[in-house]
Short mmCIF file of C-alpha atoms in Angstrom, two decimals:
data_model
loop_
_atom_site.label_atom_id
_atom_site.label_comp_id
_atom_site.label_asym_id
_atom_site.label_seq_id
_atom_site.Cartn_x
_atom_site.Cartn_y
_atom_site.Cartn_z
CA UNK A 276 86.39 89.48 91.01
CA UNK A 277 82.94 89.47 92.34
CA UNK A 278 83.37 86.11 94.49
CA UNK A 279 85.99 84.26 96.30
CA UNK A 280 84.69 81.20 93.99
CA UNK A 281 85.22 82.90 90.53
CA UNK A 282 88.55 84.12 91.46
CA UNK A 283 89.85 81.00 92.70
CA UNK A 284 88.64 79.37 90.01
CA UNK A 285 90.56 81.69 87.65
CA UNK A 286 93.76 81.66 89.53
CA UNK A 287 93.73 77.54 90.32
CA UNK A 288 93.24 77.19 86.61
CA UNK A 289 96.47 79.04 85.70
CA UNK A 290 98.43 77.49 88.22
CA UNK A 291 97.51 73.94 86.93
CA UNK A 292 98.14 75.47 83.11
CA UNK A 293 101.09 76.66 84.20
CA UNK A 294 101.72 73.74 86.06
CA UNK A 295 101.43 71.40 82.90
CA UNK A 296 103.36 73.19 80.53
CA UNK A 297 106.53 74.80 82.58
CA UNK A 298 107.06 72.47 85.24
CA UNK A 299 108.65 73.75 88.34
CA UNK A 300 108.78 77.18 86.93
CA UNK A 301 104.96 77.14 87.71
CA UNK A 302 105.07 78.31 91.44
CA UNK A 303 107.21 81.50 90.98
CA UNK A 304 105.39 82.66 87.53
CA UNK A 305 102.30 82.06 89.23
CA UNK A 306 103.25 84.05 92.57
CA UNK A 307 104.64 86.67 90.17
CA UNK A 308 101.02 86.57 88.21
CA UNK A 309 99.52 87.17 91.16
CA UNK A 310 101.97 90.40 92.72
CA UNK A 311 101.50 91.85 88.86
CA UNK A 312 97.70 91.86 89.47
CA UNK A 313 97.97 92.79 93.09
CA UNK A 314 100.32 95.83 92.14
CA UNK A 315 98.16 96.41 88.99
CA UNK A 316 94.91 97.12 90.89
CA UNK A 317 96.87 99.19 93.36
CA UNK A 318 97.61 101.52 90.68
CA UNK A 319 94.66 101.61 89.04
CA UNK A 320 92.85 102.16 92.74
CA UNK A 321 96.17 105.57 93.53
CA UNK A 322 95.04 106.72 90.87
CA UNK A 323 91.53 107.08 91.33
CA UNK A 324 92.63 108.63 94.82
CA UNK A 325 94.43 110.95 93.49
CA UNK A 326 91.61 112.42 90.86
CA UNK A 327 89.75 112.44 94.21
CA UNK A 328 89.10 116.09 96.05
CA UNK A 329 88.20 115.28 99.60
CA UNK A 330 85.72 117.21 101.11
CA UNK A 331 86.88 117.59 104.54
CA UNK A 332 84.16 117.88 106.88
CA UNK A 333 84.42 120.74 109.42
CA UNK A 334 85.80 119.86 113.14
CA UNK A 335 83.41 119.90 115.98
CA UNK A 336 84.78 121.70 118.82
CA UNK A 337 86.03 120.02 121.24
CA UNK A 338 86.72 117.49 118.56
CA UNK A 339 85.96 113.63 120.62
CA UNK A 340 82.90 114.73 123.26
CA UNK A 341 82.84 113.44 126.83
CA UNK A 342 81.03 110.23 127.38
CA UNK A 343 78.61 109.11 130.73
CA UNK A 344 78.73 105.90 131.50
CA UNK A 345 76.06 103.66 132.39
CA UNK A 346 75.28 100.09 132.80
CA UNK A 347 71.93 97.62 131.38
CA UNK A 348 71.15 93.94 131.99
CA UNK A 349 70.74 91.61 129.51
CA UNK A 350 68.27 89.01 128.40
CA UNK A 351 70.80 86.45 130.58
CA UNK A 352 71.31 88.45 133.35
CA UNK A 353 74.64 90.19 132.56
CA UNK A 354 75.46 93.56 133.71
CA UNK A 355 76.50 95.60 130.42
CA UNK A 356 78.44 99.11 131.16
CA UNK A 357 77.40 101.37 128.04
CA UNK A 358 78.34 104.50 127.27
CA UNK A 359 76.29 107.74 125.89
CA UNK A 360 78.31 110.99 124.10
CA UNK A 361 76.82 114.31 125.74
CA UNK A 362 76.27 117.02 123.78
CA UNK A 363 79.45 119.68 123.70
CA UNK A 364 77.31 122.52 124.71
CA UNK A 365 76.03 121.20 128.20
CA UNK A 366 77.26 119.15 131.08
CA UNK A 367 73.97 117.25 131.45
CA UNK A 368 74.50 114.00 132.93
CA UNK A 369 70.94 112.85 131.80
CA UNK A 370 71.62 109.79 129.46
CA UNK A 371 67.44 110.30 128.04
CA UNK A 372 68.12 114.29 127.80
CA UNK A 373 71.16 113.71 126.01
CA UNK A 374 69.61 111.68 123.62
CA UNK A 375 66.39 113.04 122.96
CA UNK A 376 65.89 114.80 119.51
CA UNK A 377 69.03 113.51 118.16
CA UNK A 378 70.09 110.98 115.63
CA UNK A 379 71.80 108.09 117.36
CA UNK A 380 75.22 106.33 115.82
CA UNK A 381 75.48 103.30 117.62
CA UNK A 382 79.37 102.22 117.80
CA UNK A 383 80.61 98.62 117.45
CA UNK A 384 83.75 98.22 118.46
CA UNK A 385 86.61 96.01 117.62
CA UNK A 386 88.18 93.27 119.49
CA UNK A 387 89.85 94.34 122.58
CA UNK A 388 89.00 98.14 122.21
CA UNK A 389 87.52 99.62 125.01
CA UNK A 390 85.79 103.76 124.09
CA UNK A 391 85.34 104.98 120.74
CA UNK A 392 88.98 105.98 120.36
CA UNK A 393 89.60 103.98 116.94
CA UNK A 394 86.22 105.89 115.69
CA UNK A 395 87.70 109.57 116.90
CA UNK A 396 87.67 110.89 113.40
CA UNK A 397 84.15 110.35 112.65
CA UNK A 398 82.90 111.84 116.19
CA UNK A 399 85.01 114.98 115.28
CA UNK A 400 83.26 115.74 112.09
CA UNK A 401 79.48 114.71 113.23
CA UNK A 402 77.58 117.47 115.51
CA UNK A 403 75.21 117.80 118.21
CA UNK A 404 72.81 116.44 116.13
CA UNK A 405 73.87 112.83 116.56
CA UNK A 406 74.75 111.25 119.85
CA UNK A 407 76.86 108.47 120.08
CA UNK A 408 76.78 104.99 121.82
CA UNK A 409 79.23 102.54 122.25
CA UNK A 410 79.43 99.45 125.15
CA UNK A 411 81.49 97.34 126.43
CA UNK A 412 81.25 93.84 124.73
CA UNK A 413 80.68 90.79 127.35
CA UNK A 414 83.27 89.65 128.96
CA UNK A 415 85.59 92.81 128.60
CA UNK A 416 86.11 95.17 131.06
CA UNK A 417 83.78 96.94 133.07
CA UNK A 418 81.26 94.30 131.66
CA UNK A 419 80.30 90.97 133.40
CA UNK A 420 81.63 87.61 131.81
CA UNK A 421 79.19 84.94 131.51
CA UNK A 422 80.16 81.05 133.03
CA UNK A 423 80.09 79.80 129.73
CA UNK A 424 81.94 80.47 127.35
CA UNK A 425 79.50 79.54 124.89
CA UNK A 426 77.92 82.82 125.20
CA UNK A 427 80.85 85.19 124.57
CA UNK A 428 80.28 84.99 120.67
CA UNK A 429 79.08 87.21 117.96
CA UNK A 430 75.20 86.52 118.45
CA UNK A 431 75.37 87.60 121.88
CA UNK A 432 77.25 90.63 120.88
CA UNK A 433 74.78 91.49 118.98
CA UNK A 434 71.67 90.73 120.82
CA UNK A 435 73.94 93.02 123.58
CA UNK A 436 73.81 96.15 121.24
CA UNK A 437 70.01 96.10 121.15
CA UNK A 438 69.59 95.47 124.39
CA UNK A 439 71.94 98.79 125.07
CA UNK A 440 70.08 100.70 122.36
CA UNK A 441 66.89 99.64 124.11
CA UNK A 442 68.13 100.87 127.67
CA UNK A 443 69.31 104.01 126.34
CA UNK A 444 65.67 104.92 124.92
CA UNK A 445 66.26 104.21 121.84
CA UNK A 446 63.91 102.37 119.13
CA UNK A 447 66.85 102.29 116.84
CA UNK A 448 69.97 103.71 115.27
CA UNK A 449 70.07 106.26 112.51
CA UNK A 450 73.77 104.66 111.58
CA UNK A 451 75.52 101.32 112.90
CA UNK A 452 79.03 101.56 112.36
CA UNK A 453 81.51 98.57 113.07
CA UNK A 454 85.34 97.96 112.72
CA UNK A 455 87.18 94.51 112.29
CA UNK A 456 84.80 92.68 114.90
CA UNK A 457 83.00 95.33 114.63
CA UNK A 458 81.57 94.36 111.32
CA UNK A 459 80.22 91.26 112.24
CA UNK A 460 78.84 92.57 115.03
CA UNK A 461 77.08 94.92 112.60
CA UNK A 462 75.86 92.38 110.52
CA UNK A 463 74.44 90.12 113.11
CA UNK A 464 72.63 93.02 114.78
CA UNK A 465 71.44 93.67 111.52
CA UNK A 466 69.75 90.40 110.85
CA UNK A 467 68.32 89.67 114.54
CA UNK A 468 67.09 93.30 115.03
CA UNK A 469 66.26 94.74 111.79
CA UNK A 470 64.09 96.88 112.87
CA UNK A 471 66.80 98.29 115.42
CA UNK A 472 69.22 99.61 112.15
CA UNK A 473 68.72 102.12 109.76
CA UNK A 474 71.87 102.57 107.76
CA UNK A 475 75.43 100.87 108.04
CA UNK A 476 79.12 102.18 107.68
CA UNK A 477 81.52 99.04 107.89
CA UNK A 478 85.27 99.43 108.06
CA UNK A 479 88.08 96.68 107.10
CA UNK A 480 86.00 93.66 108.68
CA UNK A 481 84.45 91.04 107.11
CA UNK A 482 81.30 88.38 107.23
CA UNK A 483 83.00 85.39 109.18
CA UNK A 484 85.32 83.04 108.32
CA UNK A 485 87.86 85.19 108.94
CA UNK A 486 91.10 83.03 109.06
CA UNK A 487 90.04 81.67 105.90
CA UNK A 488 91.14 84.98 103.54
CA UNK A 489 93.57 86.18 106.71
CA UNK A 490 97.25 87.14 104.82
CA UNK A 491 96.13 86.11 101.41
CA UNK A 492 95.25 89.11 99.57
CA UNK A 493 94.97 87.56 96.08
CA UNK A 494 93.34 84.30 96.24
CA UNK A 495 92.95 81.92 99.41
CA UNK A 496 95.88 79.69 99.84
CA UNK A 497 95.88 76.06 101.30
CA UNK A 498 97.54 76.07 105.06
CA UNK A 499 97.40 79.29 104.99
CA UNK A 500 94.66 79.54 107.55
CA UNK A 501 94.72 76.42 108.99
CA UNK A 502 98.44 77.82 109.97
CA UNK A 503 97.03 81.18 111.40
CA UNK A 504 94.64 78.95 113.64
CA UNK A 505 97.32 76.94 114.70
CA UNK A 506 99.05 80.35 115.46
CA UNK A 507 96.10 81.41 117.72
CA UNK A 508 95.92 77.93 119.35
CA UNK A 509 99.24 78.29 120.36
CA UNK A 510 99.06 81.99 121.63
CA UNK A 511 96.08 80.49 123.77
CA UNK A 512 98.50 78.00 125.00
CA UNK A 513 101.41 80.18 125.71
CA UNK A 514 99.98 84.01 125.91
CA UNK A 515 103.09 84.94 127.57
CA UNK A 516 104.16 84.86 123.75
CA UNK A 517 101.54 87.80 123.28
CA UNK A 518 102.93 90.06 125.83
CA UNK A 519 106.22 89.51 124.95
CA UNK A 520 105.49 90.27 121.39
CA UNK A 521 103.90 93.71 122.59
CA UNK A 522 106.64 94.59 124.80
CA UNK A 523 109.36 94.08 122.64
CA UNK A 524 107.36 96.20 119.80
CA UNK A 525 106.25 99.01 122.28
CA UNK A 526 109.72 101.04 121.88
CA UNK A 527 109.59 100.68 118.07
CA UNK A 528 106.40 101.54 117.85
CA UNK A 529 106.86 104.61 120.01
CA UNK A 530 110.04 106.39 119.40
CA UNK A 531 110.54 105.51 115.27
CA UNK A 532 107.93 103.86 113.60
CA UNK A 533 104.94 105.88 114.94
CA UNK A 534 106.32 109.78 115.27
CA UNK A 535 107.63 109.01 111.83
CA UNK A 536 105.16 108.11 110.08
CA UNK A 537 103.11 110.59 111.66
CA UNK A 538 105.19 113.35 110.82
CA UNK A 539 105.94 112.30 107.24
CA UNK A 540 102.61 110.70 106.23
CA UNK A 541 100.08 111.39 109.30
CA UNK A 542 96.73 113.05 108.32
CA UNK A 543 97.02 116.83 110.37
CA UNK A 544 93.00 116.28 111.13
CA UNK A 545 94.09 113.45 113.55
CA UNK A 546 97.29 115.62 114.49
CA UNK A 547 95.03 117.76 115.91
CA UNK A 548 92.42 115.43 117.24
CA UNK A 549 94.47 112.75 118.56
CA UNK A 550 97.95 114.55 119.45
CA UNK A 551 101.46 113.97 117.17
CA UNK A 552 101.92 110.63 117.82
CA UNK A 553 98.63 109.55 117.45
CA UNK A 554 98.90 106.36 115.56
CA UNK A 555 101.13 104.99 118.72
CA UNK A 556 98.11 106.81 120.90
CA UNK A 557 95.82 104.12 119.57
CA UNK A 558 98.12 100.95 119.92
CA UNK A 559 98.88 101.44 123.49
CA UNK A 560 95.70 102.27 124.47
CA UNK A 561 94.29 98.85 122.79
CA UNK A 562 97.51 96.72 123.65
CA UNK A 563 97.21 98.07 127.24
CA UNK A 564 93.85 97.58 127.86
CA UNK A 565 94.29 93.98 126.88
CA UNK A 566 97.35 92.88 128.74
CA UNK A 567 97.07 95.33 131.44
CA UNK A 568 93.27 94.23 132.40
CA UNK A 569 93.12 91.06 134.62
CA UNK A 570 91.46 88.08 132.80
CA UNK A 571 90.91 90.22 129.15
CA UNK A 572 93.94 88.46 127.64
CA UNK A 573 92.78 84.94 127.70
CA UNK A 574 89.14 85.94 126.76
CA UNK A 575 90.88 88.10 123.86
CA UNK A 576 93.10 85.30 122.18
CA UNK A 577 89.30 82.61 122.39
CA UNK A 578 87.65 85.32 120.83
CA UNK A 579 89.39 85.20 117.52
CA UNK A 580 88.07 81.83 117.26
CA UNK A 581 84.54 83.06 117.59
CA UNK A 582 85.42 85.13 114.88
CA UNK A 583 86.67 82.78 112.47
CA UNK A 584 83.72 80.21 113.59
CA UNK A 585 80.99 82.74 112.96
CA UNK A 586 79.90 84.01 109.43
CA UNK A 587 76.57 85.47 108.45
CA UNK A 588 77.89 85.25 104.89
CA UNK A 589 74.75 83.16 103.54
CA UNK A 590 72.35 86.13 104.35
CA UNK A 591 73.92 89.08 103.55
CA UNK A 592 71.39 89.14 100.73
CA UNK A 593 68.48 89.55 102.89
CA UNK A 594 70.24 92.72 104.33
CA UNK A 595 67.85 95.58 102.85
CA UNK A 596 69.87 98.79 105.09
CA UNK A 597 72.12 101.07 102.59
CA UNK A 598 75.59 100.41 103.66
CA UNK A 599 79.20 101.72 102.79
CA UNK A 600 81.66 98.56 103.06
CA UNK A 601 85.11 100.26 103.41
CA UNK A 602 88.62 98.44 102.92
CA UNK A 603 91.98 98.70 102.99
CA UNK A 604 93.83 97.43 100.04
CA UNK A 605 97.32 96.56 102.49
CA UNK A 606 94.91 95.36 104.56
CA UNK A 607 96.85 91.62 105.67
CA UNK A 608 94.39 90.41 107.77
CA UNK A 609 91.07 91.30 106.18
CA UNK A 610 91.69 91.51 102.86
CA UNK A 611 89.73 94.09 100.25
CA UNK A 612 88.42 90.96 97.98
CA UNK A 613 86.22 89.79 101.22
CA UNK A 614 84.87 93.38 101.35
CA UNK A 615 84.00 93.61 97.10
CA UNK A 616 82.47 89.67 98.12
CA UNK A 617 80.27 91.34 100.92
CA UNK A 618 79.23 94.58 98.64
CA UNK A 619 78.54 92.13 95.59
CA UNK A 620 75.98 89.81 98.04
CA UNK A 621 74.37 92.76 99.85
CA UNK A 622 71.15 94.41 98.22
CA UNK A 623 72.13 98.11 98.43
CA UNK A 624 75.55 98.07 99.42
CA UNK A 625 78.71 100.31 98.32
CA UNK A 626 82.36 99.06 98.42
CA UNK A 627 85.08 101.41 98.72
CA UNK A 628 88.71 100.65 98.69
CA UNK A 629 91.96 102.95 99.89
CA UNK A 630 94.83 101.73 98.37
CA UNK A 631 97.15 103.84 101.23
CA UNK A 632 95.89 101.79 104.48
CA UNK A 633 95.54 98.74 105.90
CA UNK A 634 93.03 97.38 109.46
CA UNK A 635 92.43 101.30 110.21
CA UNK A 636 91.72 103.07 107.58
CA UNK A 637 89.62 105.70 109.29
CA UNK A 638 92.64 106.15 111.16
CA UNK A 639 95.62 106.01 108.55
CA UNK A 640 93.83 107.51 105.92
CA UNK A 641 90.89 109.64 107.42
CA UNK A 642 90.47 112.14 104.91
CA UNK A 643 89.58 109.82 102.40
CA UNK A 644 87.61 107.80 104.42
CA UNK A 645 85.29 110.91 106.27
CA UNK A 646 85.00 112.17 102.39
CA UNK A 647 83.16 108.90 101.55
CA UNK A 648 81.17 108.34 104.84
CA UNK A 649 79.84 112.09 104.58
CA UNK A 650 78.79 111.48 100.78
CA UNK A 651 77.35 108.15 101.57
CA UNK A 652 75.15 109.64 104.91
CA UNK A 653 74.12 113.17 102.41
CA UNK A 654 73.29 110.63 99.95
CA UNK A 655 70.81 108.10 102.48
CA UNK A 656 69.53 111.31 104.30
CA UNK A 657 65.93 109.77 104.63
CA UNK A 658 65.75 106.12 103.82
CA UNK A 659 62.23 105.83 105.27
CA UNK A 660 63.30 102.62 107.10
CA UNK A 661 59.94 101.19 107.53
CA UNK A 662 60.29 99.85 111.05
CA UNK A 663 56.95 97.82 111.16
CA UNK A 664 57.89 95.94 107.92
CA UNK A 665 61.00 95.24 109.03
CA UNK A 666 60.15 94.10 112.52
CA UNK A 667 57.47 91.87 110.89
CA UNK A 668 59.96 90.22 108.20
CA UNK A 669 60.58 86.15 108.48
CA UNK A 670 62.73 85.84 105.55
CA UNK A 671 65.86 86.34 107.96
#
């Protein structure tokens, strides 16, 4: 389905056929209609994995590279700490030498994620050749936090990320790559700084609105996310609920669910990058860097309401950048259809969609997800972005 408003429009239309002619049967044969096409795709998208071969790229050595910090100010006087990758053969701590000559990936990060941990697949497999930058977002950790609230939201993000680009020396980015908030992040950089993006890899996020498709992976439900709002609301209320919540599934997480998995289904490339329980790695380091950092919580739990507030959704055709839109098809709170929406609205944009992961797909299924990234970058080697053209453009 190409839009949320075609498929809703299919799927309302048997429920109220169904609802005419059986009655109170209606509601089950319809949520059954629904699991047969969810399960349906799901097959049809294994099976196209498994005809896949993955080219695995090779692994840098040492795999993540050690990152300098350094701070910027913004337009509205905020101190920003950023962060530059230096190259594995030297131990310069020159942020310009370090950059100079190479292709620049600049990393958006998702909410409450502090490094490029969740992207540690992708800087194993990308050399010297590209150096990476990632920042802390406003408001989170090492960075300052504005008075108002008002200006911890996505535009400001975004507006952030050139001004970091701009005080690392940098005219623009060969590749913008977001996750989750990430992606909106992405996008809104995208449209206020055109001229500051090249190319764009976006993984399991989405255009705005997010409580809107959040734990409806079919077709948007009423209540449904008027009820995850209310959630949020209340977490905001009570956030004592939200450390509890980790707390209690910190053991779980640690001593069954994650060595488990990794053992039985964990990708050996992130074995190897990331240690043997790397998929518990990764939770406690975002978990703790929430609950753990005075004053990040509260910030953390508003911010999900800037995400379902903001949506960018009615110009993603005047995005002209190549970009790779990846999803997960388990995916609960993102789900793939807002991903095939995004693809179907953009103007050269490719959706792909794993059917084995859910929010981290780079992370649960990397393999699969470096196979596509590394076709999609061989395949957009030189897209001549034409930086005065697109510095110059008012259509956005």
């Amino acid at each position: 389905f190409i839009s949320h408003a075609s498929n809703e429009l299919f799927w309302g239309s048997l429920f109220l056929f169904f609802t005419c002619t059986l009655g109170p049967l209606a509601i089950p044969l319809w949520l059954l209609c629904t699991t047969g096409a969810f399960v349906a795709l799901w097959i049809v998208l294994f099976a196209q994995r498994l005809g896949t071969r993955f080219d695995v790229p090779q692994l840098m050595s040492p795999p993540v590279p050690d990152f300098i910090q350094h701070s910027c100010t913004t337009n509205d006087g905020l101190r920003l700490s950023y962060y530059v990758s230096r190259p594995r053969t030297t131990h310069s701590k020159d942020a310009n030498e370090s950059i100079e000559g190479r292709r620049v990936v600049l990393l958006c990060a998702p909410l409450g994620q502090s490094g490029p941990m969740v992207y540690a697949p992708l800087l194993a497999t990308l050399g010297d050749d590209f150096v990476f930058i990632t920042w802390d977002y406003r408001g989170f950790f090492t960075s300052d936090c504005p008075r108002r609230k008002r200006r911890v939201g996505i535009s400001a993000h975004a507006d952030d990320g050139s001004a970091v680009l701009r005080a690392a020396g940098c005219k623009y980015a060969s590749i913008v790559v977001g996750h989750s908030l990430g992606v909106q992040v992405a996008l809104e950089l995208t449209l206020l700084w055109p001229e500051q993006v090249e190319r764009l890899v976006l993984l399991n996020g989405c255009h705005g609105h997010a409580f809107a498709t959040a734990f409806q992976p079919v077709v948007r439900i009423p209540l449904v996310g008027t009820a995850t709002l209310e959630y949020v609301r209340l977490l905001q209320r009570q956030p004592w609920l939200f450390t509890l919540g980790s707390r209690i599934i910190r053991p779980w997480l640690k001593y069954a669910l994650s060595p488990i998995f990794c053992a039985c289904f964990g990708s050996p490339l992130l074995r190897h990058v990331l240690g043997p329980n790397y998929l518990y790695n990764f939770w406690h380091s975002y978990v703790s860097n929430i609950t753990d950092t005075r004053g990040n919580l509260p910030l953390f739990l508003y911010s999900f309401l800037e995400i379902n507030a903001h949506s960018c959704f009615h110009l993603l055709d005047k995005i002209d950048q190549p970009a790779l839109i990846i999803s997960g098809m388990l995916d609960p709170l993102l789900p793939a259809l807002v991903s095939r929406e995004m693809a179907a609205r953009m103007r050269h944009a490719k959706h792909v969609c794993d059917p084995c992961s859910t929010h981290t797909t780079l992370l649960e299924s990397p393999e699969w997800a470096l196979h596509h990234i590394h076709e999609f970058l061989r395949s957009t080697q030189e897209p001549s972005l034409d930086l005065a053209h697109q510095q110059n453009r008012h259509s956005l």
